[in-house]
Amino acid sequence: MKHFDVIIIGGGPSGYTAAIYLGRSTLSVLVLAGAQPGGQLIFTTEVENYPGFEKGILGPDLMMAMEAQAKRFGAEVLYSQATKVDLLGTVKKVWVGDTEYRSRVVIVSTGASSKMIGIGEDKYIGRGVSTCAVCDAAFYKGKKTFVVGGGDAAMEDTLALTKFAAEVTIIHRRDEFRASKIMQKRVLENPKVKVVWNSEVLEINGDPVVSSIKVKNIKTEKVETFPADGVFVAIGHVPTTTIFEGKLELDEKGFLLITQTALMSGTKWRVSDKDIWKDGYPTMTSVEGVFGCGDVVDYRYKQAVTAAGMGCQAALDADKYLMEHASKY
Ligand code: NAP
């Protein structure tokens, strides 16, 4: 059985950033990057908003570079998914099938996936379907675009698109939005925005890129086809936390709670608001020695750069924790 200082579960920008920092700190690191390593960026084409790449970089290239950088500092990377964890006590145990790995610290960076409508839209990702307008709106200059959803993310995507697209039409399944009133107001007052209420997207069509969508009014059952260049799906996210259920505290939507987010949301936590900086581990989860970072924690921003930043925070906390608790091992 192999023993590491740190096991990082998840191979997206947060996990690899944590691996780079901890590897440079001469700790032994195992990254369980999952069967499809690279996180959400693997499904992205051009990334234009990650600092340092003036001309942009392809999502998979960015992830390969992060992985190579982590390996340069000694991280061992396995393209496997953790299947079981035992995180209590000073020795953390993580299994991949029947193989057990042990460590002193675990960092959870398993990410979140965008909820999809489920009409086969995945095949158009990067070819007219997007789950991130902040990332992709600029590619739709003068185009006909649609946003699906009625929450704050849908409003934010709509506003991002109005800066570039010729038209933005929101398709929402009910007759009112759940988004905050201020976001709704901004959206509804924008002359580029139309809303198709009480409706669902039945089909997305086009070859090889999106050219039309078929929409059904749930109340009248009327079906209409609209010409479309882009469809932005903004119906929420599902954090990857199933193997941590009952082991680490999660919020009501399944996102991993860390000290910072728990205290912000008023959750009863093992340290008080006042102690957060004294305790010194804002990224520690409900279990000692286990830290969280990236989209699995972040229900709000979900950007590669914010995930990388959180990976750095978790690594610095983990490093500090290992130094302060060295006598335990
Ligand atoms: P959300 O608030 O859960 O909203 C999801 C929206 O998608 C809802 O309108 C929902 O419809 C719709 N939806 C869900 N499943 C659907 C399906 N299968 N088909 C069609 N529509 C579906 O999620 P979110 O907008 O991603 O926001 C997540 C959190 O981040 C929220 O707490 C939000 O306030 C926050 N956030 C804040 C900001 C901001 O303040 N600027 C920006 C982004 C996110 P129903 O309404 O009918 O359920």
Coordinates of C-alpha atoms and ligand atoms in Angstrom, one line a residue:
M1 CA 0.0 0.0 0.0
K2 CA 1.4 3.4 -0.9
H3 CA 1.6 6.2 1.6
F4 CA 1.7 9.9 0.6
D5 CA 1.7 13.2 2.5
V6 CA -1.3 14.4 0.5
I7 CA -3.9 12.7 -1.7
I8 CA -5.8 15.1 -4.0
I9 CA -9.1 13.8 -5.2
G10 CA -9.9 15.5 -8.5
G11 CA -7.8 16.6 -11.4
G12 CA -9.2 20.0 -12.5
P13 CA -7.6 23.4 -12.1
S14 CA -8.0 23.4 -8.3
G15 CA -6.6 20.0 -7.8
Y16 CA -3.6 20.5 -10.1
T17 CA -2.8 23.9 -8.6
A18 CA -2.9 22.4 -5.1
A19 CA -0.5 19.6 -6.4
I20 CA 1.9 22.2 -7.8
Y21 CA 2.1 24.1 -4.5
L22 CA 2.4 21.0 -2.3
G23 CA 4.9 19.4 -4.7
R24 CA 7.1 22.5 -4.6
S25 CA 6.8 22.3 -0.8
T26 CA 8.6 18.9 -1.1
L27 CA 5.6 16.9 0.0
S28 CA 4.7 13.6 -1.7
V29 CA 1.4 14.1 -3.6
L30 CA -1.0 11.7 -5.3
V31 CA -3.6 13.2 -7.6
L32 CA -6.5 10.9 -8.4
A33 CA -7.5 12.8 -11.5
G34 CA -10.6 10.7 -12.4
A35 CA -11.3 8.6 -15.4
Q36 CA -11.7 11.9 -17.5
P37 CA -9.0 14.1 -16.1
G38 CA -8.9 17.8 -16.5
G39 CA -12.3 18.7 -15.2
Q40 CA -14.8 20.9 -17.0
L41 CA -12.0 22.5 -19.1
I42 CA -11.6 19.3 -21.1
F43 CA -15.0 20.0 -22.6
T44 CA -14.1 23.6 -23.5
T45 CA -12.5 24.7 -26.7
E46 CA -10.9 28.2 -26.5
V47 CA -10.2 29.6 -23.1
E48 CA -9.7 33.4 -23.4
N49 CA -10.0 34.5 -19.8
Y50 CA -7.3 32.5 -18.0
P51 CA -4.6 35.0 -17.3
G52 CA -1.2 34.6 -18.9
F53 CA -2.5 33.5 -22.4
E54 CA -2.8 36.6 -24.4
K55 CA -4.1 34.8 -27.4
G56 CA -6.2 32.2 -25.5
I57 CA -5.5 28.5 -25.0
L58 CA -7.5 25.4 -25.7
G59 CA -9.1 24.0 -22.5
P60 CA -7.5 20.5 -22.9
D61 CA -4.0 22.2 -23.6
L62 CA -4.4 24.3 -20.4
M63 CA -5.2 21.2 -18.4
M64 CA -2.3 19.2 -19.9
A65 CA 0.1 22.0 -19.0
M66 CA -1.2 22.1 -15.4
E67 CA -0.8 18.3 -15.1
A68 CA 2.8 18.5 -16.5
Q69 CA 3.6 21.3 -14.1
A70 CA 2.3 19.3 -11.1
K71 CA 4.3 16.3 -12.3
R72 CA 7.4 18.5 -12.6
F73 CA 7.2 19.0 -8.9
G74 CA 6.9 15.3 -8.2
A75 CA 3.1 14.7 -8.1
E76 CA 2.0 11.2 -9.1
V77 CA -1.1 11.4 -11.2
L78 CA -3.5 8.5 -11.7
Y79 CA -6.3 8.6 -14.1
S80 CA -8.6 6.9 -11.7
Q81 CA -11.6 7.8 -9.6
A82 CA -11.6 7.4 -5.8
T83 CA -14.4 4.9 -5.0
K84 CA -14.3 4.9 -1.2
V85 CA -12.8 7.1 1.5
D86 CA -12.2 6.8 5.3
L87 CA -11.2 10.3 6.4
L88 CA -11.4 10.1 10.2
G89 CA -8.3 9.9 12.2
T90 CA -4.7 10.9 11.4
V91 CA -4.3 8.4 8.6
K92 CA -6.6 9.1 5.7
K93 CA -7.5 6.1 3.5
V94 CA -8.7 6.4 -0.1
W95 CA -9.5 3.5 -2.3
V96 CA -9.5 3.1 -6.1
G97 CA -11.5 -0.2 -6.4
D98 CA -9.6 -2.7 -4.2
T99 CA -6.4 -0.6 -4.1
E100 CA -5.9 1.4 -0.9
Y101 CA -3.8 4.6 -0.7
R102 CA -3.0 6.4 2.6
S103 CA -2.1 9.9 3.4
R104 CA -1.9 12.5 6.2
V105 CA -4.0 15.0 4.4
V106 CA -6.7 14.8 1.8
I107 CA -7.8 17.6 -0.5
V108 CA -11.2 17.2 -2.2
S109 CA -11.4 19.0 -5.6
T110 CA -13.9 16.8 -7.4
G111 CA -15.6 19.6 -9.1
A112 CA -19.2 20.0 -10.3
S113 CA -20.9 19.3 -13.5
S114 CA -23.4 21.5 -15.2
K115 CA -26.9 20.1 -15.2
M116 CA -28.0 19.3 -18.7
I117 CA -31.5 19.4 -20.2
G118 CA -31.0 15.8 -21.3
I119 CA -32.0 16.2 -25.0
G120 CA -28.6 15.2 -26.4
E121 CA -27.2 18.7 -26.2
D122 CA -23.9 17.5 -24.9
K123 CA -22.8 16.6 -28.5
Y124 CA -23.0 20.3 -29.4
I125 CA -20.8 21.5 -26.5
G126 CA -18.2 23.8 -28.2
R127 CA -20.3 23.8 -31.4
G128 CA -23.1 26.1 -30.3
V129 CA -24.0 24.8 -26.9
S130 CA -22.3 26.3 -23.8
T131 CA -22.7 26.1 -20.1
C132 CA -20.7 29.3 -19.4
A133 CA -21.6 32.6 -21.0
V134 CA -18.8 34.4 -19.1
C135 CA -16.4 32.1 -21.0
D136 CA -18.1 31.9 -24.4
A137 CA -20.4 35.0 -24.9
A138 CA -17.7 36.8 -26.9
F139 CA -17.8 34.1 -29.6
Y140 CA -21.5 35.1 -30.4
K141 CA -21.0 38.6 -31.8
G142 CA -24.1 39.6 -33.8
K143 CA -25.6 36.1 -33.4
K144 CA -29.0 34.7 -32.3
T145 CA -28.7 33.2 -28.9
F146 CA -30.9 31.4 -26.3
V147 CA -30.5 31.0 -22.6
V148 CA -32.3 28.1 -20.8
G149 CA -33.1 28.6 -17.1
G150 CA -34.6 31.2 -14.7
G151 CA -32.1 31.5 -11.9
D152 CA -29.3 34.0 -11.3
A153 CA -26.9 32.2 -13.5
A154 CA -29.4 32.4 -16.4
M155 CA -29.8 36.1 -15.8
E156 CA -26.0 36.6 -15.6
D157 CA -25.5 34.6 -18.8
T158 CA -28.2 36.7 -20.5
L159 CA -26.5 40.0 -19.5
A160 CA -23.1 38.7 -20.6
L161 CA -24.6 37.8 -24.0
T162 CA -26.3 41.1 -24.5
K163 CA -22.9 42.7 -24.8
F164 CA -22.2 40.7 -28.0
A165 CA -25.2 38.9 -29.4
A166 CA -27.8 40.4 -31.7
E167 CA -30.6 38.8 -29.8
V168 CA -30.9 36.9 -26.5
T169 CA -34.0 34.8 -25.8
I170 CA -34.6 33.2 -22.5
I171 CA -36.5 29.9 -22.5
H172 CA -37.9 29.3 -19.0
R173 CA -40.2 26.5 -17.9
R174 CA -42.4 28.6 -15.6
D175 CA -44.0 32.0 -15.8
E176 CA -41.7 33.6 -13.3
F177 CA -37.9 33.6 -12.6
R178 CA -36.4 32.5 -9.4
A179 CA -33.5 34.9 -9.9
S180 CA -33.0 37.8 -7.5
K181 CA -35.3 40.8 -8.3
I182 CA -32.4 43.1 -9.2
M183 CA -31.0 40.6 -11.8
Q184 CA -34.5 40.1 -13.3
K185 CA -35.0 43.8 -13.6
R186 CA -31.7 44.3 -15.4
V187 CA -32.5 41.5 -17.8
L188 CA -36.1 42.4 -18.5
E189 CA -35.2 46.1 -19.1
N190 CA -32.6 45.2 -21.7
P191 CA -34.0 45.8 -25.2
K192 CA -32.0 42.9 -26.7
V193 CA -33.7 40.3 -24.4
K194 CA -36.9 38.4 -25.1
V195 CA -38.5 35.8 -22.8
V196 CA -40.4 32.7 -23.9
W197 CA -42.3 31.7 -20.7
N198 CA -43.7 28.3 -19.7
S199 CA -41.6 26.6 -22.3
E200 CA -39.0 23.8 -22.7
V201 CA -36.5 23.0 -25.3
L202 CA -37.4 19.8 -27.1
E203 CA -34.6 19.6 -29.6
I204 CA -31.3 21.3 -30.6
N205 CA -30.5 20.8 -34.3
G206 CA -27.8 21.6 -36.8
D207 CA -24.9 19.9 -38.5
P208 CA -22.1 20.3 -37.5
V209 CA -23.0 23.4 -35.5
V210 CA -26.3 24.4 -33.9
S211 CA -28.7 26.1 -36.4
S212 CA -32.1 25.8 -34.7
I213 CA -34.0 24.8 -31.6
K214 CA -37.5 23.3 -31.2
V215 CA -39.4 24.7 -28.2
K216 CA -42.7 23.6 -26.7
N217 CA -45.0 25.7 -24.7
I218 CA -46.0 23.5 -21.7
K219 CA -49.4 25.1 -21.3
T220 CA -50.6 25.4 -24.9
E221 CA -48.5 22.5 -26.2
K222 CA -47.6 24.6 -29.2
V223 CA -44.3 23.7 -30.7
E224 CA -42.1 26.3 -32.5
T225 CA -38.8 26.1 -34.2
F226 CA -36.4 29.1 -33.9
P227 CA -33.2 29.7 -35.8
A228 CA -30.3 29.7 -33.3
D229 CA -26.6 30.1 -33.3
G230 CA -26.0 29.5 -29.6
V231 CA -27.8 27.8 -26.7
F232 CA -26.6 28.6 -23.2
V233 CA -27.7 26.0 -20.6
A234 CA -27.9 27.6 -17.2
I235 CA -30.1 25.3 -15.1
G236 CA -27.7 24.7 -12.2
H237 CA -24.8 22.5 -11.2
V238 CA -24.4 19.1 -9.5
P239 CA -21.4 18.9 -7.3
T240 CA -19.5 15.6 -7.3
T241 CA -19.8 14.6 -3.7
T242 CA -21.6 11.2 -3.6
I243 CA -18.6 9.4 -2.0
F244 CA -18.4 12.0 0.8
E245 CA -22.1 11.8 1.8
G246 CA -22.3 11.1 5.5
K247 CA -18.5 11.6 5.9
L248 CA -18.1 15.4 5.2
E249 CA -20.6 18.1 5.8
L250 CA -22.4 19.2 2.6
D251 CA -24.9 22.0 2.0
E252 CA -28.5 21.3 1.0
K253 CA -27.5 21.2 -2.7
G254 CA -24.6 18.7 -2.0
F255 CA -21.8 21.3 -2.2
L256 CA -18.9 20.5 0.1
L257 CA -18.8 22.9 3.1
I258 CA -15.4 24.3 4.2
T259 CA -14.9 26.6 7.2
Q260 CA -15.2 29.7 5.0
T261 CA -18.4 28.8 3.3
A262 CA -20.0 27.2 6.4
L263 CA -19.5 30.4 8.4
M264 CA -20.7 32.5 5.6
S265 CA -23.9 30.5 5.4
G266 CA -24.5 30.4 9.1
T267 CA -24.0 26.7 9.5
K268 CA -23.0 25.5 12.9
W269 CA -19.3 24.8 12.7
R270 CA -16.4 23.6 14.8
V271 CA -14.8 27.0 14.9
S272 CA -16.5 30.4 15.4
D273 CA -16.4 33.3 13.0
K274 CA -13.9 35.0 15.3
D275 CA -11.6 32.0 15.3
I276 CA -11.4 31.5 11.6
W277 CA -8.1 33.3 11.2
K278 CA -6.8 32.0 14.5
D279 CA -7.8 28.5 13.6
G280 CA -6.0 29.2 10.4
Y281 CA -7.7 26.8 8.0
P282 CA -10.4 28.5 6.1
T283 CA -10.5 25.7 3.5
M284 CA -10.7 22.8 6.0
T285 CA -13.9 20.7 5.8
S286 CA -15.8 19.4 8.8
V287 CA -13.1 16.7 9.2
E288 CA -9.6 17.6 10.5
G289 CA -7.0 17.2 7.9
V290 CA -9.4 17.2 5.0
F291 CA -9.6 20.3 2.8
G292 CA -11.8 21.4 -0.1
C293 CA -11.4 23.6 -3.1
G294 CA -12.7 24.4 -6.5
D295 CA -16.2 24.0 -8.0
V296 CA -17.1 21.3 -5.5
V297 CA -17.1 24.0 -2.9
D298 CA -18.0 27.1 -5.0
Y299 CA -21.6 27.4 -6.0
R300 CA -21.1 30.9 -7.2
Y301 CA -18.2 31.7 -9.4
K302 CA -17.1 28.4 -11.0
Q303 CA -14.2 29.8 -13.2
A304 CA -11.0 28.1 -13.9
V305 CA -9.1 30.9 -12.3
T306 CA -11.2 31.0 -9.2
A307 CA -10.8 27.2 -8.9
A308 CA -7.0 27.5 -9.3
G309 CA -7.0 30.2 -6.6
M310 CA -8.9 28.0 -4.2
G311 CA -6.5 25.2 -5.0
C312 CA -3.7 27.4 -3.9
Q313 CA -5.5 28.3 -0.7
A314 CA -6.2 24.7 0.2
A315 CA -2.6 23.8 -0.5
L316 CA -1.3 26.5 1.8
D317 CA -3.7 25.5 4.5
A318 CA -2.8 21.8 4.1
D319 CA 0.9 22.6 4.2
K320 CA 0.4 24.7 7.4
Y321 CA -1.7 22.0 8.9
L322 CA 1.0 19.3 8.2
M323 CA 3.7 21.5 9.8
E324 CA 1.6 22.3 12.8
H325 CA 0.6 18.7 13.4
A326 CA 3.8 17.0 12.4
S327 CA 4.1 15.4 15.9
K328 CA 0.9 13.4 15.2
Y329 CA 2.5 11.3 12.5
Ligands
NAP1 P1 -30.7 27.8 -9.6 O1 -30.8 29.1 -8.8 O2 -30.9 26.5 -9.0 O3 -31.6 28.0 -10.9 C1 -31.8 27.0 -11.8 C2 -32.8 27.4 -12.8 O4 -32.9 26.4 -13.8 C3 -34.2 27.5 -12.3 O5 -34.9 28.6 -12.8 C4 -34.9 26.2 -12.7 O6 -36.3 26.4 -12.9 C5 -34.2 25.9 -14.0 N1 -34.1 24.5 -14.2 C6 -33.6 23.5 -13.4 N2 -33.7 22.3 -14.0 C7 -34.2 22.5 -15.2 C8 -34.5 21.7 -16.3 N3 -34.3 20.3 -16.2 N4 -35.0 22.2 -17.4 C9 -35.3 23.5 -17.5 N5 -35.0 24.4 -16.5 C10 -34.5 23.9 -15.4 O7 -29.2 27.7 -10.2 P2 -28.2 28.9 -10.7 O8 -28.9 29.9 -11.4 O9 -27.1 28.1 -11.3 O10 -27.6 29.5 -9.4 C11 -26.9 28.7 -8.3 C12 -26.6 29.6 -7.1 O11 -25.6 30.6 -7.4 C13 -27.9 30.4 -6.6 O12 -27.8 30.4 -5.2 C14 -27.7 31.7 -7.2 O13 -28.3 32.8 -6.5 C15 -26.1 31.9 -7.2 N6 -25.7 32.8 -8.3 C16 -25.7 34.2 -8.1 C17 -25.4 35.1 -9.0 C18 -25.4 36.5 -8.8 O14 -25.9 36.9 -7.7 N7 -25.0 37.4 -9.7 C19 -25.0 34.6 -10.3 C20 -25.0 33.2 -10.5 C21 -25.4 32.3 -9.5 P3 -37.3 26.6 -11.8 O15 -37.2 28.0 -11.4 O16 -38.6 26.3 -12.4 O17 -37.0 25.6 -10.7

